Amino acid sequence: MKRKLWIDLVRGLCMMAILFDHTEIYYTGDNIIPYRLYVTNALTTFFFISGYLFYKEETFNFIRKIKSIIRTIIVPYFIFTSIIALPKMWIHGNEIDILNIIQSICLGQASWFVAALILAEIFFSIILYICKGKFGWLSILSIGCFGLSIILANIKINYPWHLSNALQAIIFLYMGYLYHRYENLINLKFYFIFPLWIFIKAFEEYFGINLYINPITIDNYVVFLLDIILFNLWFIQLCKYIERKCNQQSSFLQMVAWTGKQSLIYYFLCGGVPLLVSMAMNKMNYAYEGHYYRVIIALISVYLIASALTWLIVRYIPQITGKR
């Protein structure tokens, strides 16, 4: 099947948003631009796109999907988290504890988002296999998992493989799957949906509604779901519009799309690279000090370094990313 450019654009722009968030936190010590404005949307959109890719016209092949999850997400998770574990502890100034590192990796604590994605995709695969294409049961089980995530979120336990986050993510996989299933019937203009999403964002900001998904701290689930649905509808339609109307040979578009294509590698790097860049800029007496333009300089540096490292990995050791 031909690769869809708009999917890589969605992932690429969301990955840039995550890099921006990490850069801002490490460089300034805080979220200057509130987390609720964009971070939750960027993270949940990755789940939404994963759900979109689950849908196939033919019968769902459970064994093939599980093999794909193992090859493209689980194996890279263990490899990347093992490689960066020691440097990560050294940079943070923590005592080196090999047993603790092994335990953290094996319990899915080394990268919360990837661990939740792995578990969510496995659960969703099981749900699709059980439902045999029956929409009613698929809806009931997906919504049921979301309800269970709310219950577990209220029990303050550090769940292995971020179980509560994984159960919550299933609803976004379900949304993406549903969107793909009825994609031909959805003909909404992004500029009609965008104002509605902006209204929701203004409402959240005015009332200070928390929308954290790790740890799950959501004050209003109705507003939360409306936000995610509206954002994905307008943002995906926007990227589809860009795919249709813009020059696909544009260097900028190609770079964004390439970032989206390699988004998993970027995600593993999005903690370490911003931290190192922030430390380097502070040592060069170029600390934040209230000058926000310096955050942009830090972000550009982070993106270029992360892109260079990603290119080296893809070019010379693609096997660790699950590529054939």
Coordinates of C-alpha atoms in Angstrom, one line a residue:
M1 CA 0.0 0.0 0.0
K2 CA 1.3 3.5 -0.9
R3 CA 2.6 5.4 2.0
K4 CA 0.3 8.4 2.8
L5 CA 2.3 11.6 3.2
W6 CA -0.3 13.2 5.4
I7 CA 0.2 10.5 8.1
D8 CA 3.9 11.3 8.2
L9 CA 3.1 15.1 8.3
V10 CA 0.8 14.5 11.3
R11 CA 3.4 12.5 13.1
G12 CA 6.2 14.8 12.2
L13 CA 4.5 18.0 13.4
C14 CA 3.4 16.2 16.6
M15 CA 7.0 15.0 17.2
M16 CA 8.3 18.5 16.8
A17 CA 5.8 19.6 19.4
I18 CA 7.1 17.0 21.8
L19 CA 10.7 18.1 21.1
F20 CA 9.6 21.7 21.8
D21 CA 8.0 20.7 25.1
H22 CA 11.1 18.8 26.3
T23 CA 13.4 21.6 25.2
E24 CA 11.3 24.2 27.0
I25 CA 11.2 22.2 30.2
Y26 CA 14.9 21.4 30.3
Y27 CA 16.1 24.8 29.2
T28 CA 13.8 27.0 31.3
G29 CA 12.9 24.5 34.1
D30 CA 9.1 24.8 33.4
N31 CA 6.4 24.8 30.8
I32 CA 6.2 28.5 29.8
I33 CA 3.5 27.6 27.2
P34 CA 1.0 25.5 29.3
Y35 CA 1.1 21.8 28.8
R36 CA -2.7 21.6 28.2
L37 CA -2.5 23.8 25.1
Y38 CA -0.7 21.3 22.9
V39 CA 1.2 18.5 24.6
T40 CA -1.8 16.2 25.4
N41 CA -3.0 16.7 21.8
A42 CA 0.3 15.8 20.3
L43 CA 0.7 12.6 22.4
T44 CA -2.8 11.3 21.9
T45 CA -2.6 11.9 18.1
F46 CA 0.1 9.3 17.9
F47 CA -2.3 6.8 19.4
F48 CA -5.0 8.0 17.0
I49 CA -2.8 7.4 14.0
S50 CA -1.8 4.0 15.3
G51 CA -5.5 3.1 15.5
Y52 CA -6.0 4.5 11.9
L53 CA -3.3 2.1 10.7
F54 CA -5.0 -0.9 12.4
Y55 CA -7.9 -0.8 10.0
K56 CA -7.7 -2.9 6.9
E57 CA -10.4 -3.9 4.4
E58 CA -9.4 -7.5 4.7
T59 CA -9.9 -9.6 7.9
F60 CA -7.7 -8.6 10.7
N61 CA -4.6 -10.8 11.0
F62 CA -3.9 -11.1 14.7
I63 CA -0.6 -13.1 14.4
R64 CA 0.8 -10.7 11.8
K65 CA 0.0 -7.7 13.9
I66 CA 1.5 -9.1 17.0
K67 CA 4.7 -9.9 15.1
S68 CA 4.7 -6.3 13.8
I69 CA 4.4 -4.9 17.3
I70 CA 7.2 -7.0 18.5
R71 CA 9.5 -6.1 15.6
T72 CA 8.8 -2.4 15.3
I73 CA 8.1 -1.3 18.9
I74 CA 9.0 -3.9 21.5
V75 CA 12.4 -4.8 20.2
P76 CA 13.4 -1.1 19.7
Y77 CA 12.1 -0.3 23.2
F78 CA 14.4 -2.8 24.8
I79 CA 17.4 -1.9 22.6
F80 CA 17.1 1.9 22.9
T81 CA 16.3 2.0 26.6
S82 CA 19.2 -0.3 27.3
I83 CA 21.6 1.8 25.3
I84 CA 20.6 5.2 26.9
A85 CA 20.1 3.9 30.5
L86 CA 23.6 4.4 31.8
P87 CA 24.2 7.8 30.0
K88 CA 20.9 9.0 31.3
M89 CA 21.7 8.1 34.9
W90 CA 25.2 9.7 34.6
I91 CA 23.8 12.9 33.1
H92 CA 21.2 13.2 35.9
G93 CA 23.9 12.5 38.5
N94 CA 22.2 9.4 39.8
E95 CA 24.0 6.5 41.3
I96 CA 24.6 3.7 38.8
D97 CA 22.4 0.8 39.8
I98 CA 22.3 -2.0 37.1
L99 CA 19.6 -4.0 38.9
N100 CA 17.4 -0.9 39.0
I101 CA 18.0 -0.2 35.3
I102 CA 17.0 -3.8 34.4
Q103 CA 13.9 -3.7 36.5
S104 CA 12.9 -0.3 35.1
I105 CA 13.3 -1.5 31.5
C106 CA 11.5 -4.9 32.1
L107 CA 8.6 -3.3 33.9
G108 CA 8.1 -0.8 31.1
Q109 CA 9.1 2.2 33.2
A110 CA 12.0 3.4 31.0
S111 CA 9.8 5.1 28.5
W112 CA 6.2 5.6 29.6
F113 CA 4.8 6.5 26.2
V114 CA 6.3 3.7 24.3
A115 CA 5.4 1.2 27.0
A116 CA 1.8 2.4 27.0
L117 CA 1.7 2.2 23.2
I118 CA 3.0 -1.4 23.2
L119 CA 0.4 -2.5 25.7
A120 CA -2.4 -0.6 24.1
E121 CA -1.7 -2.0 20.7
I122 CA -1.6 -5.6 22.1
F123 CA -4.8 -5.1 23.9
F124 CA -6.5 -3.5 20.9
S125 CA -5.3 -6.4 18.7
I126 CA -6.9 -8.8 21.2
I127 CA -10.1 -6.8 21.1
L128 CA -10.3 -6.8 17.3
Y129 CA -9.6 -10.5 17.2
I130 CA -12.4 -11.2 19.8
C131 CA -14.9 -8.9 18.0
K132 CA -14.4 -10.4 14.6
G133 CA -15.3 -7.1 13.0
K134 CA -18.5 -6.6 15.0
F135 CA -18.7 -2.9 15.6
G136 CA -21.0 -3.1 18.7
W137 CA -18.6 -5.2 20.7
L138 CA -15.6 -3.2 19.5
S139 CA -17.2 -0.1 20.8
I140 CA -18.3 -1.6 24.1
L141 CA -14.9 -3.1 24.9
S142 CA -12.9 0.0 23.9
I143 CA -15.2 2.3 25.9
G144 CA -15.0 -0.2 28.8
C145 CA -11.2 0.0 28.7
F146 CA -11.4 3.8 28.9
G147 CA -13.7 3.6 31.9
L148 CA -11.3 1.1 33.6
S149 CA -8.4 3.6 33.0
I150 CA -10.4 6.2 34.9
I151 CA -10.8 3.9 37.9
L152 CA -7.2 2.8 37.9
A153 CA -6.0 6.4 37.6
N154 CA -7.7 7.2 40.9
I155 CA -5.7 4.3 42.5
K156 CA -2.2 5.8 42.9
I157 CA -0.1 2.8 41.9
N158 CA 2.9 2.7 39.6
Y159 CA 1.5 0.2 37.2
P160 CA 3.8 -2.1 35.2
W161 CA 4.0 -1.0 31.6
H162 CA 1.8 2.0 32.5
L163 CA -1.3 -0.1 32.4
S164 CA -3.7 2.8 33.2
N165 CA -2.2 4.9 30.3
A166 CA -2.4 1.9 27.9
L167 CA -6.1 1.4 28.8
Q168 CA -6.8 5.1 28.2
A169 CA -4.9 5.0 24.9
I170 CA -7.3 2.3 23.6
I171 CA -10.0 4.8 23.2
F172 CA -7.8 6.9 20.9
L173 CA -6.8 3.8 18.9
Y174 CA -10.5 3.1 18.6
M175 CA -11.2 6.6 17.4
G176 CA -8.4 6.3 14.7
Y177 CA -9.7 2.9 13.6
L178 CA -13.3 4.3 13.4
Y179 CA -12.1 7.3 11.4
H180 CA -10.3 5.1 8.9
R181 CA -13.3 2.8 8.6
Y182 CA -15.7 5.7 7.8
E183 CA -13.0 8.0 6.2
N184 CA -14.9 8.3 2.9
L185 CA -17.9 9.7 4.7
I186 CA -16.0 12.3 6.6
N187 CA -15.7 15.5 4.5
L188 CA -15.3 18.2 7.0
K189 CA -13.3 21.4 6.2
F190 CA -10.6 22.0 8.8
Y191 CA -11.3 25.7 8.9
F192 CA -14.8 25.0 10.2
I193 CA -13.6 22.7 13.0
F194 CA -10.7 24.8 14.1
P195 CA -12.7 27.6 15.7
L196 CA -14.6 24.9 17.8
W197 CA -11.3 23.5 19.0
I198 CA -10.0 27.0 19.8
F199 CA -13.2 27.6 21.9
I200 CA -12.6 24.3 23.8
K201 CA -8.9 25.4 24.4
A202 CA -10.0 28.8 25.7
F203 CA -12.5 27.1 28.0
E204 CA -9.8 24.8 29.4
E205 CA -7.4 27.7 29.9
Y206 CA -10.0 30.0 31.5
F207 CA -11.1 27.4 34.1
G208 CA -7.6 25.9 34.5
I209 CA -8.7 22.4 33.6
N210 CA -5.9 19.8 34.0
L211 CA -5.4 17.4 31.0
Y212 CA -2.3 15.5 32.0
I213 CA -2.1 12.0 30.7
N214 CA 1.0 10.9 32.6
P215 CA 0.2 10.6 35.4
I216 CA -3.5 10.7 34.4
T217 CA -4.8 13.9 36.0
I218 CA -7.9 14.9 34.0
D219 CA -10.5 17.3 35.7
N220 CA -13.2 17.0 33.0
Y221 CA -13.4 14.0 30.8
V222 CA -16.1 15.4 28.6
V223 CA -14.0 18.4 27.7
F224 CA -11.0 16.2 27.4
L225 CA -12.6 13.9 24.8
L226 CA -14.2 16.8 22.9
D227 CA -10.7 18.4 22.7
I228 CA -9.0 15.3 21.4
I229 CA -11.8 14.5 18.8
L230 CA -11.9 18.1 17.4
F231 CA -8.2 18.4 17.3
N232 CA -7.7 15.2 15.4
L233 CA -10.5 16.0 12.9
W234 CA -9.1 19.5 12.0
F235 CA -5.4 18.6 12.2
I236 CA -5.7 15.5 10.0
Q237 CA -7.9 17.4 7.5
L238 CA -5.3 20.2 7.5
C239 CA -2.5 17.7 6.7
K240 CA -4.6 16.1 4.0
Y241 CA -5.1 19.6 2.5
I242 CA -1.3 20.2 2.6
E243 CA -0.7 16.9 0.9
R244 CA -3.2 17.8 -1.9
K245 CA -2.3 21.5 -2.4
C246 CA 1.4 21.9 -1.7
N247 CA 4.5 20.9 -3.6
Q248 CA 5.4 17.5 -2.2
Q249 CA 9.0 17.9 -3.3
S250 CA 9.3 20.9 -0.9
S251 CA 12.4 20.4 1.3
F252 CA 10.5 21.5 4.4
L253 CA 7.6 19.1 3.8
Q254 CA 10.0 16.3 3.1
M255 CA 11.9 17.0 6.4
V256 CA 8.7 17.1 8.4
A257 CA 7.5 13.9 6.7
W258 CA 10.8 12.2 7.4
T259 CA 10.6 13.2 11.0
G260 CA 7.2 11.6 11.2
K261 CA 8.4 8.5 9.5
Q262 CA 11.2 8.1 12.1
S263 CA 9.2 9.5 15.0
L264 CA 9.8 6.5 17.3
I265 CA 13.6 7.1 17.1
Y266 CA 13.1 10.8 17.8
Y267 CA 11.0 9.9 20.8
F268 CA 13.7 7.9 22.4
L269 CA 16.1 10.9 21.8
C270 CA 13.7 13.6 22.9
G271 CA 14.7 13.4 26.6
G272 CA 18.5 13.2 26.3
V273 CA 19.2 15.6 23.4
P274 CA 17.2 18.6 24.9
L275 CA 18.9 18.0 28.3
L276 CA 22.4 18.0 26.8
V277 CA 21.7 21.0 24.6
S278 CA 20.3 22.9 27.7
M279 CA 23.3 22.0 29.8
A280 CA 25.7 23.1 27.0
M281 CA 23.9 26.4 26.5
N282 CA 24.0 27.1 30.3
K283 CA 27.7 26.3 30.4
M284 CA 28.2 28.8 27.6
N285 CA 26.5 31.5 29.7
Y286 CA 23.6 31.4 27.4
A287 CA 20.9 30.6 29.9
Y288 CA 17.2 31.3 29.4
E289 CA 17.1 34.4 31.8
G290 CA 13.6 35.3 30.5
H291 CA 14.6 35.7 26.8
Y292 CA 12.2 33.4 25.0
Y293 CA 14.0 33.7 21.7
R294 CA 16.7 31.6 23.2
V295 CA 14.3 28.7 23.6
I296 CA 13.8 28.8 19.9
I297 CA 17.5 28.7 19.3
A298 CA 17.7 25.7 21.7
L299 CA 14.9 24.0 19.9
I300 CA 16.6 24.4 16.5
S301 CA 19.8 23.0 18.0
V302 CA 17.8 20.1 19.5
Y303 CA 16.0 19.3 16.3
L304 CA 19.2 19.4 14.2
I305 CA 21.2 17.2 16.6
A306 CA 18.3 14.7 17.0
S307 CA 17.8 14.6 13.3
A308 CA 21.5 13.9 12.7
L309 CA 21.5 11.1 15.3
T310 CA 18.3 9.6 13.8
W311 CA 19.9 9.7 10.3
L312 CA 23.0 7.9 11.5
I313 CA 20.8 5.2 13.2
V314 CA 18.6 4.7 10.1
R315 CA 21.6 4.8 7.8
Y316 CA 24.0 2.4 9.7
I317 CA 22.0 0.4 12.2
P318 CA 18.4 0.3 10.9
Q319 CA 17.9 -3.2 12.4
I320 CA 17.5 -1.8 15.9
T321 CA 14.5 0.2 14.7
G322 CA 12.7 -2.9 13.5
K323 CA 13.4 -2.1 9.8
R324 CA 13.9 -5.0 7.5

